[in-house]
Amino acid sequence: MPEPDVDVLIVGAGITGIYQLHRALEEGFTASLLEAGDGVGGTWFWNRYPGARFDSESYTYGYLFSEELFDEWAWQEHFAEQPEIERYLNHVVDRFDLRRHMRFGATVTAAVWDEGSGTWAVTTEDGTTVRARFLVTATGVLSVPYIPDVPGREDFGGVQHHTGQWPAEPVDFAGKRVAVVGTSSSGVQVVPTIAEEVASVEVFQRSANWCTPLNNRPITPEEQAELRAGFEDLRQVLNTSVHGFHHPLNPRSAFEDSPEERQAFFEEMWASPGFRKFTSNYIDILDNPEANAEWCAFIADKIRSLVADPATAEALIPKDHRYGEKRPPYVTGYFEAFNRPNVSLVDLRETPIVRVIETGIETTDGVHEVDVIVWATGFDFGTGAMLRMGIVGRDGLALTDHWSDGPTTFLGIQTHGFPNLFFPGGPHAAAGNNPRYNGDQVDIVTDTLVHLRAEGGQVIEVTAEAEQRWSDMIDRAAAATPFGTIGQYVGGNIPGKPKRYLLNAGGRPKLFKEIARVKDTDWAAFTITP
Ligand code: NAP
């Protein structure tokens, strides 16, 4: 009977995987981690495109498990840029002596459950196999870049990169003619960041988005001191908040206020940092179409006031969706960039892309000659990485077959038929500030492993009934929410992908409730085998 090489094998050195490795070691398990990239950071390793930064406040996105760590790391900005995030995650890894448990450049190609030994055999691209009692795939939701199947991409003679697979060596933009394809969260960060140094940027937009200002700024020494002094309060707020942000909910409905008060409130929202415009807006901003329309009209007027050319301004105002039906991007100087003579919009609704040619992109109105193409065209969200790892569970069941209609899960951490496999930070994981939800999941995964050990068990698997209950809850909540009902969160951005809600539509309250139930019932949702 083959013995495991390690108790817990984690895949992915992103925020979730790092925390899972730390927790497993802390609880006395042997643990190691495989990472496809050459370094630490996961999403924040690969997405090193110009302008990549948090749009949740840095101190609410980082770890909260150690006050010493919180005290010794001084975030420079309220919304940190990618290089600082990567430095922070490397600091955490070294601070907690985790690097010696990690293997980089290790892409998992197969993970097969061996019923006889109760272990996972996990094989990497180089043919090496590691046997683990427990497999935790912390492979993230945004780790498989999507580039549309535009004919001729391989014919392009210039430089082309996807934002989610940005090279480590700097891309030279100076004096270059650049095409940015895609105008969601990634594309709108790239455009203003490169606008000054390039010869030109042409922004290829299929759908406009409801962008509002990030309102980033440096953290002053006084604010730094306040953050440190307020650590326990902040931790308390973030560990209990419904969405994982520290922004308070606003109990008021839009039409409780007069039109003048509403205008003043929207101005306040517009000037507020990041997601506050989402989480602290009128309570009915998503659910009441009229309230939503008022907010959209306010943003549209802002766009008209910021963009000098009226036709460009109109094209930058979304026409096909309401605020919140897609994840809203937060921007710094995006609309203003279109007032520069070297920045222009290509409206793909008017003139779609025909093909890529050696010298640029051909649309129905002619050829746009460029030196660099930035594909900011999104990701195979949620299930992308897990479905490409060759995961095979009990009785030869492939995860690709099990989830052929979209994922079903329990708590977004396990699925029936795949014993001892956990996937915090994957499908059904979050619907707000990701590290907070994903941290909750890592904690319950770790508690589950500790419980199993205490029970003298070797194998743990969620029951089909518990999974059904959780997945039904997700489907019901998804049918009721207007949030993220088109695009990546329902698989709508990938041709042929099954349409199923990929977030935890029930939100953090449901997660907390079900985790409490797991503990109160002594893990009744799982089958434990000695
Ligand atoms: P995305 O939201 O999926 O947007 C992809 C963009 O590419 C959209 O504008 C889409 O247009 C366009 N596109 C796709 N296929 C196209 C085609 N065939 N022709 C032309 N355009 C096409 O991807 P993303 O911007 O990378 O963002 C993904 C997620 O990453 C975000 O939701 C967010 O969670 C995260 N993110 C966060 C930050 C941050 O600030 N922290 C920054 C970047 C990303 P359509 O809308 O018409 O489909």
Short mmCIF file of C-alpha atoms and ligand atoms in Angstrom, two decimals, residues 43-44 47 49 51-56 61 141-142 146-150 162-164 181-189 204-209 214 275 320-321 326-330 348-349 353 375-379 381 434 487-489 492-493, ligand 1:
data_model
loop_
_atom_site.label_atom_id
_atom_site.label_comp_id
_atom_site.label_asym_id
_atom_site.label_seq_id
_atom_site.Cartn_x
_atom_site.Cartn_y
_atom_site.Cartn_z
CA THR A 43 -3.09 36.07 -9.61
CA TRP A 44 -0.80 38.81 -8.32
CA ASN A 47 -1.15 39.94 -13.61
CA TYR A 49 0.55 44.38 -16.53
CA GLY A 51 -1.47 49.62 -13.87
CA ALA A 52 -2.39 46.36 -12.12
CA ARG A 53 -3.41 47.16 -8.56
CA PHE A 54 -5.88 46.26 -5.82
CA ASP A 55 -9.30 47.83 -5.93
CA SER A 56 -9.99 46.69 -2.38
CA TYR A 61 -6.95 42.48 1.29
CA VAL A 141 -10.69 31.91 -10.06
CA LEU A 142 -8.75 34.09 -12.48
CA TYR A 146 -9.00 33.78 -22.22
CA ILE A 147 -8.02 35.13 -25.63
CA PRO A 148 -10.83 35.17 -28.18
CA ASP A 149 -10.40 33.03 -31.22
CA VAL A 150 -9.67 35.94 -33.58
CA HIS A 162 -2.59 38.80 -22.27
CA THR A 163 -2.88 40.86 -19.07
CA GLY A 164 -3.20 37.67 -17.03
CA VAL A 181 -8.55 44.88 -26.57
CA GLY A 182 -11.05 44.66 -23.69
CA THR A 183 -12.37 47.42 -21.47
CA SER A 184 -13.23 45.75 -18.20
CA SER A 185 -11.26 45.85 -14.91
CA SER A 186 -7.88 44.97 -16.50
CA GLY A 187 -8.07 46.98 -19.75
CA VAL A 188 -9.18 50.18 -18.02
CA GLN A 189 -6.15 49.97 -15.71
CA PHE A 204 -10.94 48.26 -28.74
CA GLN A 205 -14.22 48.25 -26.83
CA ARG A 206 -17.04 45.76 -27.34
CA SER A 207 -19.05 46.73 -24.24
CA ALA A 208 -18.61 49.83 -22.13
CA ASN A 209 -18.52 49.37 -18.35
CA LEU A 214 -10.78 54.35 -7.50
CA PHE A 275 -15.87 49.48 -3.59
CA ASP A 320 -26.38 46.93 -22.52
CA HIS A 321 -26.40 46.42 -18.76
CA LYS A 326 -21.22 42.95 -14.29
CA ARG A 327 -18.47 43.49 -11.78
CA PRO A 328 -17.83 47.27 -11.92
CA PRO A 329 -14.24 48.42 -12.58
CA TYR A 330 -12.58 51.21 -10.57
CA LEU A 348 -16.41 47.21 -31.88
CA ARG A 349 -20.21 47.36 -31.88
CA ILE A 353 -12.66 42.91 -35.45
CA TRP A 375 -5.34 41.28 -24.76
CA ALA A 376 -7.35 42.35 -21.71
CA THR A 377 -10.01 39.81 -22.62
CA GLY A 378 -10.59 38.06 -19.33
CA PHE A 379 -10.42 34.57 -17.88
CA PHE A 381 -13.42 32.17 -14.39
CA ASN A 434 -11.92 37.53 -1.98
CA GLY A 487 -20.23 37.79 -18.11
CA GLN A 488 -17.59 35.75 -16.32
CA TYR A 489 -19.53 34.98 -13.11
CA GLY A 492 -21.01 33.91 -20.16
CA ASN A 493 -17.66 35.18 -21.46
P1 NAP B 1 -13.32 40.66 -18.05
O1 NAP B 1 -14.00 41.38 -16.99
O2 NAP B 1 -13.80 39.31 -18.42
O3 NAP B 1 -13.35 41.58 -19.34
C1 NAP B 1 -12.90 41.13 -20.58
C2 NAP B 1 -12.99 42.25 -21.59
O4 NAP B 1 -12.61 41.73 -22.87
C3 NAP B 1 -14.41 42.80 -21.76
O5 NAP B 1 -14.33 44.16 -22.04
C4 NAP B 1 -14.91 42.01 -22.97
O6 NAP B 1 -15.95 42.62 -23.68
C5 NAP B 1 -13.64 41.98 -23.79
N1 NAP B 1 -13.70 40.91 -24.78
C6 NAP B 1 -13.83 39.59 -24.57
N2 NAP B 1 -13.87 38.93 -25.73
C7 NAP B 1 -13.78 39.86 -26.71
C8 NAP B 1 -13.77 39.81 -28.11
N3 NAP B 1 -13.92 38.65 -28.76
N4 NAP B 1 -13.66 40.96 -28.80
C9 NAP B 1 -13.55 42.13 -28.13
N5 NAP B 1 -13.55 42.25 -26.81
C10 NAP B 1 -13.66 41.12 -26.10
O7 NAP B 1 -11.73 40.52 -17.76
P2 NAP B 1 -10.78 41.46 -16.89
O8 NAP B 1 -10.93 42.87 -17.25
O9 NAP B 1 -9.44 40.84 -16.98
O10 NAP B 1 -11.34 41.28 -15.43
C11 NAP B 1 -11.56 39.99 -14.89
C12 NAP B 1 -11.68 40.07 -13.39
O11 NAP B 1 -10.39 40.25 -12.84
C13 NAP B 1 -12.49 41.22 -12.84
O12 NAP B 1 -13.85 40.98 -12.80
C14 NAP B 1 -11.93 41.33 -11.46
O13 NAP B 1 -12.53 40.38 -10.62
C15 NAP B 1 -10.49 40.99 -11.66
N6 NAP B 1 -9.65 42.20 -11.79
C16 NAP B 1 -9.48 42.97 -10.69
C17 NAP B 1 -8.70 44.09 -10.76
C18 NAP B 1 -8.51 44.95 -9.56
O14 NAP B 1 -8.59 46.12 -9.68
N7 NAP B 1 -8.25 44.44 -8.41
C19 NAP B 1 -8.10 44.45 -11.95
C20 NAP B 1 -8.29 43.65 -13.05
C21 NAP B 1 -9.07 42.52 -12.97
P3 NAP B 1 -17.48 42.25 -23.33
O15 NAP B 1 -17.76 42.94 -22.04
O16 NAP B 1 -18.24 42.78 -24.47
O17 NAP B 1 -17.56 40.76 -23.20
#
